[in-house]
XYZ file of C-alpha atoms in Angstrom:
84
model
C -36.159 97.855 128.682
C -33.635 95.644 130.424
C -34.778 92.504 132.185
C -34.603 92.589 135.975
C -31.590 90.741 137.336
C -32.108 88.815 140.536
C -29.532 89.111 143.290
C -29.258 87.119 146.513
C -28.128 89.076 149.586
C -26.708 87.049 152.474
C -26.026 88.678 155.842
C -23.761 86.707 158.198
C -21.793 87.805 161.271
C -22.184 91.493 160.448
C -20.936 91.026 156.870
C -22.906 91.263 153.616
C -22.377 88.992 150.607
C -24.059 89.150 147.209
C -24.670 86.220 144.876
C -26.247 85.661 141.484
C -28.098 82.537 142.621
C -28.862 80.470 145.691
C -26.528 77.732 144.468
C -23.641 80.240 144.273
C -23.861 80.681 148.057
C -22.604 77.120 148.432
C -19.470 77.875 146.401
C -18.375 80.091 149.327
C -20.154 78.676 152.387
C -20.975 75.177 153.606
C -24.393 74.171 154.874
C -22.886 74.175 158.361
C -21.737 77.792 157.879
C -25.223 79.010 157.041
C -27.299 76.444 158.915
C -29.388 75.172 156.015
C -28.833 72.804 153.093
C -29.142 73.880 149.465
C -32.190 71.666 148.932
C -34.018 73.107 151.933
C -33.194 76.664 150.921
C -34.302 76.025 147.339
C -37.572 74.508 148.561
C -38.133 77.511 150.832
C -38.382 79.637 147.648
C -36.838 82.913 148.788
C -38.518 85.915 147.190
C -38.417 89.677 147.760
C -41.420 89.283 150.070
C -40.178 86.093 151.742
C -36.610 86.257 153.107
C -35.034 83.299 154.905
C -33.593 83.775 158.379
C -32.073 81.547 161.060
C -29.561 82.059 163.891
C -26.642 82.040 161.390
C -27.830 84.106 158.420
C -30.490 86.217 156.805
C -30.919 85.681 153.071
C -32.983 88.002 150.895
C -33.712 88.229 147.190
C -33.657 91.581 145.452
C -33.306 93.176 142.058
C -30.015 94.549 140.775
C -30.588 98.022 139.417
C -28.169 99.246 136.787
C -28.035 102.137 134.389
C -28.648 101.547 130.746
C -25.354 102.117 128.990
C -24.209 102.446 125.430
C -21.347 99.998 125.781
C -21.325 97.541 122.951
C -23.561 99.668 120.733
C -21.850 100.533 117.503
C -22.604 103.918 116.079
C -22.190 104.709 112.448
C -19.075 106.857 112.342
C -19.361 110.093 110.373
C -18.185 109.828 106.796
C -15.575 112.280 105.717
C -14.843 112.950 102.135
C -11.368 113.714 101.030
C -11.212 116.689 98.781
C -10.643 115.567 95.299
């Protein structure tokens, strides 16, 4: 079973943005853009049951769901014998 991967969903001005961490938000937006500093947002401890919202943004935490793939799995290729 794959581990759940956390995703941070930020909604601002009718647009949706997705980040891998709270700190990644600040690589795109300033604290003035979203109306809260990184430290305050970190201390708020966003969770799936506890989104953060102010007059600038709504920030939620969710789980990224992905299909289990076979990429990177090496299969044993069939062995062919050459007539001899």
